[in-house]
Amino acid sequence: MTIALERPTKKTRSAQIREQLGYPIIDTDVHTQEFEPAFLDYLEQVGGSKIVDSFREHLPGAGRFRWFQQSWEERHKYRTARPPFWGRPTKDTLDLATITLPKLLHERLQEAGTDFAVLYPNLATLAPQIKNDEMRRAVCRAANLYHADIFRPYSDRITPIATIPLNTPEEGIEELEYAIKELGLKTIQIPGYVTRVIPGFEKYPEEVQREATWIDTFALDSAYDYDPFWAKCVELKVVPTTHASGMGWTSRRSISNYQYNHIGHFASAGEAFCKALFFGGVTRRFPTLKFAFLEGGSAWGASLYTDIIWHWETRNPEILQNNNPANIDREGLAELFRVYGGAEFQGRAEQFGSGLGFHGQHLSPPNPGELDEFAAAGITKAEDVRDRFLNHFYFGTESDDTRAAYAFNQKANPFGDRVKAFLGSDSGHWDVPDITAVTSNAYSFVERGIFSEEDLRYFLSIHPLELYTSLNRDFFQGTAIEKEAEEYLNRA
């Protein structure tokens, strides 16, 4: 019996729920896998046979997979983090084929209850992190050509991201213009950061440089001014999204346990980028530009939003004066030490400031311009934090991630707001064993009292509609949900 004959003839529970809900469901994170022989044809077209040979020899992301070539002694010696393995659900052959065959994916999408999906192909998510400049740019260009071609016939229900390298703003702008203007792609993925060698270590061997790195998040303390890139996104009416990985960062460097390294790594990378955009003032300087962070869930977004407001309320320039060392009555402090201090305190008045905030470097006040760390973000009151954060940041969340409850807990969130979580199913990876269960998983949030029906609509429909039409009102024109998108825009 063939696989096709084994397919169910009745509607899945997800499809039935979609009919019941009566509004379009948008999945913002469906993973696909490139068919490598066909992709290499595109890579050769872009970079020639030498690039193809080098690609085969040094696969993108090879640094992440060094672990597999090392002995246990080498893993201990270099503390090489255990990378992902067995990342595809293989038990269902139909699901496995679906992630690499565009026609089959298009045909089956509604089995998951999904009307429209944004695709994050596997290689495309890795390509911007390739270290070699020539290889990185060639792979990104070839990936964009390949995906634009193979998914173009199915654009009524699916759209692939364009993968944009961003080691410099110039290379990002060049690929962005090509992908949008020449290929007609309409959504992009940028890396959430690039790793750069700390300048003081550039004179050391490559093995040292590989470890002596810093994380450049493009918006705070960056090596370059990325404002021209953000301006180009606004000009081309495209929303930057990121699917950044924090595997191998700091504590996520177990040499033996992938799960230890995996838990929380997308959220960690997303948070680093999100904080940089906020504190670096990008959301102030570009008031119409929104950003989306995929696969990290939304609990971290709710936590960060609350945390920034708490830090503003306890560390704003006015409140910070409560901590000014100039406030200290040193004579009064010395008298208290004399009266209440034991023998170990006597005769040490000149050292009283050690640990109390006015010893050594603390004796000199910092530059007044350095006191207000919220200045670049343009924050003068807590409501400004709300506007700079909630109006700009969206958080992709798997359909079975109950921690989305934090994002929709309006009683707990400052100002009674929802943090903008939306469906990013991660279909195609090991954590989605049944790609047809996406909508039924999400609807279980309502059945279990985690979401209200209204929350669910924001999660599945309103937030993604809001994001993708924020710069481009015609984003869904020509798609299966064009009418519903237009109705939403008219209401909004």
Short mmCIF file of C-alpha atoms in Angstrom, two decimals:
data_model
loop_
_atom_site.label_atom_id
_atom_site.label_comp_id
_atom_site.label_asym_id
_atom_site.label_seq_id
_atom_site.Cartn_x
_atom_site.Cartn_y
_atom_site.Cartn_z
CA MET A 1 0.00 0.00 0.00
CA THR A 2 1.39 3.42 -0.88
CA ILE A 3 1.73 6.30 1.56
CA ALA A 4 -0.86 8.32 -0.37
CA LEU A 5 -3.46 5.56 0.04
CA GLU A 6 -2.88 5.51 3.79
CA ARG A 7 -3.80 9.16 4.23
CA PRO A 8 -6.96 9.89 6.26
CA THR A 9 -10.10 10.62 4.27
CA LYS A 10 -11.90 12.58 7.01
CA LYS A 11 -10.91 15.97 8.34
CA THR A 12 -8.38 16.13 11.13
CA ARG A 13 -9.40 17.53 14.50
CA SER A 14 -7.27 20.62 13.72
CA ALA A 15 -9.17 21.20 10.46
CA GLN A 16 -12.49 20.78 12.27
CA ILE A 17 -11.45 23.32 14.93
CA ARG A 18 -10.36 25.77 12.24
CA GLU A 19 -13.85 25.62 10.71
CA GLN A 20 -15.38 26.11 14.15
CA LEU A 21 -13.24 29.18 14.91
CA GLY A 22 -14.09 30.95 11.67
CA TYR A 23 -11.00 33.15 11.37
CA PRO A 24 -7.69 32.66 9.55
CA ILE A 25 -4.87 30.86 11.33
CA ILE A 26 -1.32 31.93 10.53
CA ASP A 27 1.66 29.78 11.51
CA THR A 28 4.75 32.00 11.64
CA ASP A 29 7.39 29.26 11.97
CA VAL A 30 7.18 26.12 9.82
CA HIS A 31 10.52 24.43 9.20
CA THR A 32 11.43 22.87 5.89
CA GLN A 33 14.53 21.04 4.67
CA GLU A 34 16.36 21.89 1.46
CA PHE A 35 16.93 19.07 -1.03
CA GLU A 36 20.71 19.35 -1.09
CA PRO A 37 21.43 18.16 -4.67
CA ALA A 38 19.05 20.79 -6.04
CA PHE A 39 20.34 23.47 -3.68
CA LEU A 40 23.93 22.79 -4.80
CA ASP A 41 22.87 23.54 -8.37
CA TYR A 42 21.88 27.01 -7.21
CA LEU A 43 25.06 27.41 -5.16
CA GLU A 44 27.16 26.57 -8.21
CA GLN A 45 25.20 29.10 -10.24
CA VAL A 46 26.00 31.76 -7.62
CA GLY A 47 29.55 30.91 -6.59
CA GLY A 48 30.98 28.36 -8.99
CA SER A 49 32.20 24.80 -8.50
CA LYS A 50 34.93 25.73 -6.00
CA ILE A 51 32.31 27.14 -3.61
CA VAL A 52 30.29 23.94 -3.99
CA ASP A 53 33.33 21.78 -3.23
CA SER A 54 34.14 23.90 -0.20
CA PHE A 55 30.53 23.72 0.96
CA ARG A 56 30.61 19.93 0.80
CA GLU A 57 33.87 19.83 2.72
CA HIS A 58 32.99 22.45 5.32
CA LEU A 59 29.23 22.34 5.80
CA PRO A 60 27.66 25.50 7.21
CA GLY A 61 27.44 25.19 10.94
CA ALA A 62 30.34 22.72 10.91
CA GLY A 63 31.68 24.41 14.02
CA ARG A 64 28.56 23.32 15.86
CA PHE A 65 29.14 19.74 14.76
CA ARG A 66 32.85 19.54 15.57
CA TRP A 67 31.77 17.44 18.53
CA PHE A 68 30.98 14.46 16.29
CA GLN A 69 34.51 14.34 14.86
CA GLN A 70 36.22 14.60 18.24
CA SER A 71 37.25 11.89 20.70
CA TRP A 72 35.98 12.17 24.27
CA GLU A 73 39.42 13.37 25.29
CA GLU A 74 39.20 16.22 22.76
CA ARG A 75 35.68 17.11 23.88
CA HIS A 76 36.93 17.43 27.45
CA LYS A 77 40.02 19.34 26.38
CA TYR A 78 38.12 21.96 24.34
CA ARG A 79 34.81 21.79 26.28
CA THR A 80 32.97 21.31 22.99
CA ALA A 81 29.21 21.66 23.51
CA ARG A 82 27.14 18.68 22.43
CA PRO A 83 25.09 19.85 19.42
CA PRO A 84 21.65 18.75 18.15
CA PHE A 85 21.18 15.21 16.91
CA TRP A 86 18.21 13.20 15.60
CA GLY A 87 16.37 16.44 14.92
CA ARG A 88 13.69 15.14 12.54
CA PRO A 89 10.56 13.13 13.43
CA THR A 90 11.11 10.04 11.27
CA LYS A 91 8.36 7.67 12.40
CA ASP A 92 5.80 9.14 10.00
CA THR A 93 7.19 8.97 6.47
CA LEU A 94 4.48 11.27 5.14
CA ASP A 95 5.39 14.01 7.64
CA LEU A 96 9.07 13.55 6.85
CA ALA A 97 8.49 14.01 3.12
CA THR A 98 6.19 16.97 3.75
CA ILE A 99 8.98 19.15 5.12
CA THR A 100 11.03 18.94 1.92
CA LEU A 101 8.41 18.76 -0.87
CA PRO A 102 6.66 22.11 -1.44
CA LYS A 103 3.68 20.64 -3.27
CA LEU A 104 3.01 18.15 -0.49
CA LEU A 105 3.38 20.80 2.21
CA HIS A 106 0.95 23.07 0.39
CA GLU A 107 -1.52 20.21 0.04
CA ARG A 108 -1.34 19.22 3.71
CA LEU A 109 -1.17 22.59 5.42
CA GLN A 110 -4.87 22.72 6.16
CA GLU A 111 -4.66 19.34 7.89
CA ALA A 112 -2.86 21.29 10.61
CA GLY A 113 -5.68 23.84 10.63
CA THR A 114 -3.34 26.42 9.10
CA ASP A 115 -4.43 28.85 6.40
CA PHE A 116 -1.07 30.52 5.80
CA ALA A 117 2.48 29.72 6.90
CA VAL A 118 5.81 31.51 7.01
CA LEU A 119 8.61 29.03 6.29
CA TYR A 120 12.03 28.88 7.94
CA PRO A 121 14.11 26.46 5.86
CA ASN A 122 16.81 24.67 7.83
CA LEU A 123 19.86 25.80 5.92
CA ALA A 124 18.53 29.33 5.65
CA THR A 125 18.43 29.66 9.43
CA LEU A 126 22.11 28.63 9.67
CA ALA A 127 23.55 30.44 6.65
CA PRO A 128 24.05 33.95 8.16
CA GLN A 129 26.34 32.49 10.83
CA ILE A 130 28.90 31.10 8.35
CA LYS A 131 32.24 32.68 9.22
CA ASN A 132 33.83 32.81 5.78
CA ASP A 133 32.61 35.98 4.06
CA GLU A 134 32.52 34.58 0.51
CA MET A 135 30.82 31.35 1.57
CA ARG A 136 28.26 33.11 3.79
CA ARG A 137 27.14 35.49 1.09
CA ALA A 138 27.04 32.81 -1.60
CA VAL A 139 25.01 30.38 0.53
CA CYS A 140 22.53 33.09 1.53
CA ARG A 141 22.09 34.19 -2.09
CA ALA A 142 21.71 30.61 -3.34
CA ALA A 143 19.24 29.78 -0.55
CA ASN A 144 17.10 32.77 -1.43
CA LEU A 145 17.09 31.88 -5.12
CA TYR A 146 16.27 28.25 -4.40
CA HIS A 147 13.42 28.96 -2.00
CA ALA A 148 11.93 31.74 -4.11
CA ASP A 149 11.78 29.35 -7.08
CA ILE A 150 10.46 26.20 -5.43
CA PHE A 151 7.79 27.89 -3.31
CA ARG A 152 6.59 30.48 -5.85
CA PRO A 153 3.80 28.23 -7.24
CA TYR A 154 2.35 27.86 -3.73
CA SER A 155 2.41 31.48 -2.59
CA ASP A 156 -1.31 31.51 -1.88
CA ARG A 157 -0.66 29.64 1.38
CA ILE A 158 3.09 29.69 2.09
CA THR A 159 5.94 32.17 1.93
CA PRO A 160 9.60 31.41 2.70
CA ILE A 161 11.82 33.84 4.54
CA ALA A 162 14.73 35.47 2.78
CA THR A 163 17.89 34.80 4.77
CA ILE A 164 19.91 37.97 5.27
CA PRO A 165 23.57 37.99 6.40
CA LEU A 166 24.42 40.89 8.66
CA ASN A 167 28.12 40.86 9.52
CA THR A 168 28.07 44.41 8.19
CA PRO A 169 25.09 46.64 7.42
CA GLU A 170 26.27 46.89 3.81
CA GLU A 171 26.08 43.14 3.13
CA GLY A 172 22.68 43.04 4.79
CA ILE A 173 21.33 45.89 2.64
CA GLU A 174 22.69 44.30 -0.54
CA GLU A 175 21.02 40.93 0.05
CA LEU A 176 17.85 42.55 1.37
CA GLU A 177 17.40 44.61 -1.79
CA TYR A 178 18.07 41.60 -4.00
CA ALA A 179 15.67 39.33 -2.11
CA ILE A 180 12.82 41.83 -2.00
CA LYS A 181 13.23 43.70 -5.29
CA GLU A 182 14.55 40.95 -7.57
CA LEU A 183 13.10 37.75 -6.08
CA GLY A 184 9.84 39.12 -4.71
CA LEU A 185 10.30 37.58 -1.26
CA LYS A 186 8.38 39.49 1.38
CA THR A 187 9.57 38.38 4.80
CA ILE A 188 13.11 38.05 6.11
CA GLN A 189 15.19 36.39 8.75
CA ILE A 190 18.25 38.12 10.15
CA PRO A 191 20.67 36.65 12.68
CA GLY A 192 20.05 37.91 16.20
CA TYR A 193 23.77 38.53 16.56
CA VAL A 194 27.16 37.81 15.10
CA THR A 195 30.17 36.65 17.09
CA ARG A 196 33.32 38.72 16.66
CA VAL A 197 36.82 38.20 17.97
CA ILE A 198 37.64 40.48 20.89
CA PRO A 199 40.14 42.94 19.37
CA GLY A 200 42.73 42.31 22.06
CA PHE A 201 42.88 38.63 21.04
CA GLU A 202 43.20 39.04 17.28
CA LYS A 203 46.96 38.49 17.51
CA TYR A 204 46.50 35.01 18.97
CA PRO A 205 46.16 31.68 17.07
CA GLU A 206 42.81 30.69 15.57
CA GLU A 207 42.05 28.24 18.39
CA VAL A 208 42.23 31.11 20.89
CA GLN A 209 40.29 33.51 18.66
CA ARG A 210 37.49 30.98 18.32
CA GLU A 211 36.85 31.18 22.06
CA ALA A 212 37.76 34.83 22.71
CA THR A 213 34.62 36.31 21.18
CA TRP A 214 31.94 38.84 21.97
CA ILE A 215 28.31 38.96 20.89
CA ASP A 216 27.41 41.86 18.59
CA THR A 217 23.64 42.35 18.70
CA PHE A 218 23.62 45.16 16.09
CA ALA A 219 22.00 47.78 18.30
CA LEU A 220 24.02 48.33 21.49
CA ASP A 221 27.82 48.73 21.60
CA SER A 222 27.98 47.34 18.07
CA ALA A 223 31.01 47.36 15.79
CA TYR A 224 28.92 49.17 13.14
CA ASP A 225 26.01 51.57 12.86
CA TYR A 226 23.11 49.39 11.71
CA ASP A 227 20.59 52.22 11.42
CA PRO A 228 20.98 52.22 7.60
CA PHE A 229 19.84 48.60 7.57
CA TRP A 230 16.80 49.28 9.77
CA ALA A 231 15.96 52.25 7.53
CA LYS A 232 16.17 50.00 4.47
CA CYS A 233 13.71 47.56 6.10
CA VAL A 234 11.25 50.43 6.55
CA GLU A 235 11.82 51.62 2.99
CA LEU A 236 11.22 48.14 1.54
CA LYS A 237 8.28 47.52 3.90
CA VAL A 238 9.68 44.32 5.38
CA VAL A 239 9.57 43.16 9.01
CA PRO A 240 12.83 41.77 10.46
CA THR A 241 12.43 38.43 12.21
CA THR A 242 15.09 36.32 13.87
CA HIS A 243 15.51 32.67 14.73
CA ALA A 244 18.71 33.05 16.72
CA SER A 245 20.42 30.22 18.58
CA GLY A 246 22.20 30.45 21.92
CA MET A 247 23.61 26.92 21.81
CA GLY A 248 27.13 26.87 23.24
CA TRP A 249 26.76 30.14 25.16
CA THR A 250 28.24 30.29 28.66
CA SER A 251 26.39 27.66 30.71
CA ARG A 252 24.99 25.88 27.63
CA ARG A 253 28.25 24.03 27.03
CA SER A 254 27.68 20.54 28.34
CA ILE A 255 29.92 18.15 26.43
CA SER A 256 27.54 15.24 26.99
CA ASN A 257 23.93 16.44 27.16
CA TYR A 258 22.18 18.17 24.24
CA GLN A 259 19.00 18.77 26.27
CA TYR A 260 21.01 20.69 28.87
CA ASN A 261 22.34 22.92 26.11
CA HIS A 262 19.01 23.22 24.29
CA ILE A 263 16.66 24.30 27.08
CA GLY A 264 16.21 28.06 26.95
CA HIS A 265 18.81 28.75 24.26
CA PHE A 266 16.46 30.36 21.72
CA ALA A 267 14.98 32.55 24.44
CA SER A 268 18.46 33.56 25.61
CA ALA A 269 19.55 34.63 22.12
CA GLY A 270 16.24 36.39 21.48
CA GLU A 271 16.44 38.27 24.77
CA ALA A 272 19.96 39.51 24.03
CA PHE A 273 18.83 40.95 20.69
CA CYS A 274 15.57 42.33 22.09
CA LYS A 275 17.30 44.16 24.94
CA ALA A 276 19.81 45.66 22.52
CA LEU A 277 17.05 46.95 20.24
CA PHE A 278 15.30 48.51 23.22
CA PHE A 279 18.24 50.03 25.12
CA GLY A 280 20.03 50.97 21.89
CA GLY A 281 17.02 53.10 20.94
CA VAL A 282 16.12 51.33 17.69
CA THR A 283 12.43 51.19 18.61
CA ARG A 284 12.54 54.92 19.38
CA ARG A 285 14.29 55.95 16.16
CA PHE A 286 12.15 53.68 13.96
CA PRO A 287 8.63 53.97 15.40
CA THR A 288 6.97 51.93 12.61
CA LEU A 289 9.44 49.02 12.64
CA LYS A 290 8.45 45.80 14.40
CA PHE A 291 10.53 42.70 15.18
CA ALA A 292 9.66 39.06 15.76
CA PHE A 293 11.63 36.47 17.73
CA LEU A 294 10.95 32.86 16.77
CA GLU A 295 11.02 29.56 18.66
CA GLY A 296 11.97 30.95 22.07
CA GLY A 297 8.42 31.02 23.36
CA SER A 298 6.85 34.11 24.88
CA ALA A 299 7.37 33.65 28.62
CA TRP A 300 10.75 35.35 28.35
CA GLY A 301 9.15 38.27 26.54
CA ALA A 302 6.61 38.77 29.32
CA SER A 303 9.37 38.50 31.90
CA LEU A 304 11.63 40.96 30.08
CA TYR A 305 8.82 43.48 29.64
CA THR A 306 8.04 43.43 33.36
CA ASP A 307 11.73 43.46 34.27
CA ILE A 308 12.52 46.53 32.18
CA ILE A 309 9.69 48.45 33.81
CA TRP A 310 10.90 47.36 37.26
CA HIS A 311 14.42 48.51 36.42
CA TRP A 312 13.09 51.85 35.20
CA GLU A 313 11.14 52.35 38.39
CA THR A 314 14.16 51.51 40.55
CA ARG A 315 17.05 52.86 38.42
CA ASN A 316 15.70 55.90 36.56
CA PRO A 317 17.83 59.07 36.81
CA GLU A 318 15.73 60.62 39.55
CA ILE A 319 15.49 57.52 41.74
CA LEU A 320 19.16 56.77 41.11
CA GLN A 321 20.09 59.85 43.13
CA ASN A 322 19.13 57.86 46.21
CA ASN A 323 22.32 55.89 45.56
CA ASN A 324 24.62 58.86 44.96
CA PRO A 325 27.74 58.50 47.16
CA ALA A 326 27.68 62.29 47.60
CA ASN A 327 24.65 61.81 49.89
CA ILE A 328 26.69 60.05 52.57
CA ASP A 329 27.19 61.80 55.89
CA ARG A 330 30.68 60.50 56.48
CA GLU A 331 31.11 62.02 59.89
CA GLY A 332 27.81 60.53 61.03
CA LEU A 333 28.78 57.16 59.57
CA ALA A 334 32.14 57.25 61.35
CA GLU A 335 30.38 58.01 64.64
CA LEU A 336 28.02 55.04 64.16
CA PHE A 337 31.00 52.79 63.47
CA ARG A 338 32.74 54.13 66.61
CA VAL A 339 29.73 53.55 68.85
CA TYR A 340 28.46 50.26 67.44
CA GLY A 341 31.56 48.72 65.85
CA GLY A 342 33.73 46.23 67.66
CA ALA A 343 37.51 46.16 67.86
CA GLU A 344 37.81 45.12 64.22
CA PHE A 345 36.32 48.49 63.17
CA GLN A 346 38.39 50.81 65.35
CA GLY A 347 41.09 52.94 63.79
CA ARG A 348 39.94 52.17 60.24
CA ALA A 349 37.77 55.16 59.44
CA GLU A 350 39.53 55.74 56.12
CA GLN A 351 38.37 52.28 54.98
CA PHE A 352 34.70 52.58 55.92
CA GLY A 353 33.76 53.20 52.30
CA SER A 354 34.91 49.74 51.19
CA GLY A 355 31.73 47.91 50.22
CA LEU A 356 29.47 50.86 51.02
CA GLY A 357 29.74 52.59 47.67
CA PHE A 358 32.27 55.37 48.16
CA HIS A 359 35.68 53.73 48.12
CA GLY A 360 38.29 54.07 45.38
CA GLN A 361 36.69 54.71 42.00
CA HIS A 362 33.36 55.42 43.69
CA LEU A 363 34.78 58.62 45.19
CA SER A 364 34.58 60.31 41.79
CA PRO A 365 31.09 60.77 40.33
CA PRO A 366 30.60 59.25 36.86
CA ASN A 367 30.01 61.40 33.82
CA PRO A 368 26.43 62.69 34.24
CA GLY A 369 25.65 61.50 30.73
CA GLU A 370 26.38 57.94 31.81
CA LEU A 371 23.82 57.92 34.61
CA ASP A 372 20.69 57.64 32.47
CA GLU A 373 20.97 54.24 30.78
CA PHE A 374 17.43 54.65 29.40
CA ALA A 375 18.27 57.82 27.48
CA ALA A 376 18.89 56.19 24.08
CA ALA A 377 15.52 54.43 24.37
CA GLY A 378 13.86 57.77 25.07
CA ILE A 379 12.27 56.68 28.36
CA THR A 380 10.89 59.36 30.65
CA LYS A 381 8.11 57.35 32.29
CA ALA A 382 6.99 53.73 32.59
CA GLU A 383 4.42 54.21 29.84
CA ASP A 384 7.29 54.88 27.43
CA VAL A 385 8.65 51.40 28.17
CA ARG A 386 5.26 49.96 27.32
CA ASP A 387 5.17 51.82 24.01
CA ARG A 388 8.76 51.07 22.99
CA PHE A 389 8.33 47.38 23.87
CA LEU A 390 4.79 46.21 23.23
CA ASN A 391 4.35 48.17 20.01
CA HIS A 392 7.47 46.62 18.48
CA PHE A 393 8.14 43.06 19.69
CA TYR A 394 6.38 39.79 18.81
CA PHE A 395 7.17 36.33 20.14
CA GLY A 396 6.76 33.09 18.22
CA THR A 397 5.45 30.30 20.44
CA GLU A 398 4.89 26.60 19.82
CA SER A 399 1.31 25.37 19.80
CA ASP A 400 1.80 23.23 22.91
CA ASP A 401 3.78 25.75 24.98
CA THR A 402 1.51 26.49 27.92
CA ARG A 403 3.94 29.15 29.17
CA ALA A 404 2.21 31.42 26.66
CA ALA A 405 -0.16 31.99 29.58
CA TYR A 406 2.37 34.51 30.94
CA ALA A 407 2.09 36.62 27.81
CA PHE A 408 -1.70 36.74 28.07
CA ASN A 409 -1.94 37.24 31.84
CA GLN A 410 -3.36 40.74 31.77
CA LYS A 411 -3.80 40.78 35.54
CA ALA A 412 -0.07 40.35 36.07
CA ASN A 413 1.42 42.20 33.10
CA PRO A 414 2.10 45.93 33.59
CA PHE A 415 -0.75 48.19 32.47
CA GLY A 416 -2.97 45.12 31.96
CA ASP A 417 -1.60 44.41 28.51
CA ARG A 418 -1.05 41.28 26.45
CA VAL A 419 2.52 40.63 25.40
CA LYS A 420 2.36 39.87 21.68
CA ALA A 421 2.77 36.12 21.45
CA PHE A 422 1.68 34.30 18.31
CA LEU A 423 1.72 30.83 16.83
CA GLY A 424 5.12 29.62 15.60
CA SER A 425 4.61 25.87 15.59
CA ASP A 426 8.19 24.72 14.82
CA SER A 427 6.66 22.00 12.62
CA GLY A 428 9.32 19.89 10.95
CA HIS A 429 11.50 19.53 14.05
CA TRP A 430 11.63 16.85 16.72
CA ASP A 431 9.35 18.70 19.13
CA VAL A 432 6.37 18.42 16.73
CA PRO A 433 5.81 14.68 16.27
CA ASP A 434 2.46 15.22 14.49
CA ILE A 435 2.32 18.21 12.15
CA THR A 436 -1.45 17.92 11.82
CA ALA A 437 -2.01 18.57 15.55
CA VAL A 438 -0.96 22.23 15.57
CA THR A 439 -4.36 23.91 15.85
CA SER A 440 -5.82 21.25 18.14
CA ASN A 441 -2.85 21.72 20.49
CA ALA A 442 -3.41 25.47 20.56
CA TYR A 443 -7.16 25.08 21.10
CA SER A 444 -6.46 22.93 24.15
CA PHE A 445 -5.30 26.15 25.85
CA VAL A 446 -8.94 27.27 25.79
CA GLU A 447 -10.23 23.86 26.83
CA ARG A 448 -7.90 23.87 29.85
CA GLY A 449 -8.71 27.45 30.85
CA ILE A 450 -5.24 28.78 30.00
CA PHE A 451 -6.53 31.11 27.27
CA SER A 452 -9.84 32.81 26.73
CA GLU A 453 -11.39 32.52 23.26
CA GLU A 454 -10.30 36.11 22.68
CA ASP A 455 -6.71 35.31 23.72
CA LEU A 456 -6.68 32.43 21.25
CA ARG A 457 -7.74 34.70 18.41
CA TYR A 458 -4.92 37.12 19.20
CA PHE A 459 -2.49 34.19 19.33
CA LEU A 460 -3.55 32.49 16.09
CA SER A 461 -4.70 35.41 13.96
CA ILE A 462 -4.67 39.01 15.16
CA HIS A 463 -1.03 39.29 16.27
CA PRO A 464 0.45 37.78 13.07
CA LEU A 465 -1.91 39.85 10.90
CA GLU A 466 -0.85 42.94 12.83
CA LEU A 467 2.86 42.16 12.46
CA TYR A 468 3.04 41.33 8.77
CA THR A 469 0.76 44.15 7.61
CA SER A 470 2.44 46.76 9.82
CA LEU A 471 4.69 48.01 7.01
CA ASN A 472 3.10 46.30 4.03
CA ARG A 473 -0.68 46.54 3.91
CA ASP A 474 -0.64 44.27 0.84
CA PHE A 475 1.35 41.47 2.47
CA PHE A 476 -1.53 38.98 2.15
CA GLN A 477 -2.73 40.19 -1.24
CA GLY A 478 -3.12 37.23 -3.59
CA THR A 479 -3.18 34.71 -0.77
CA ALA A 480 -5.93 32.43 0.46
CA ILE A 481 -6.64 34.84 3.33
CA GLU A 482 -6.60 38.09 1.35
CA LYS A 483 -10.24 38.85 2.12
CA GLU A 484 -9.89 38.15 5.86
CA ALA A 485 -6.72 40.24 6.05
CA GLU A 486 -8.45 43.18 4.38
CA GLU A 487 -11.37 42.87 6.79
CA TYR A 488 -8.93 42.91 9.70
CA LEU A 489 -7.19 46.02 8.36
CA ASN A 490 -10.49 47.81 7.90
CA ARG A 491 -11.47 47.02 11.50
CA ALA A 492 -8.05 47.95 12.85
#
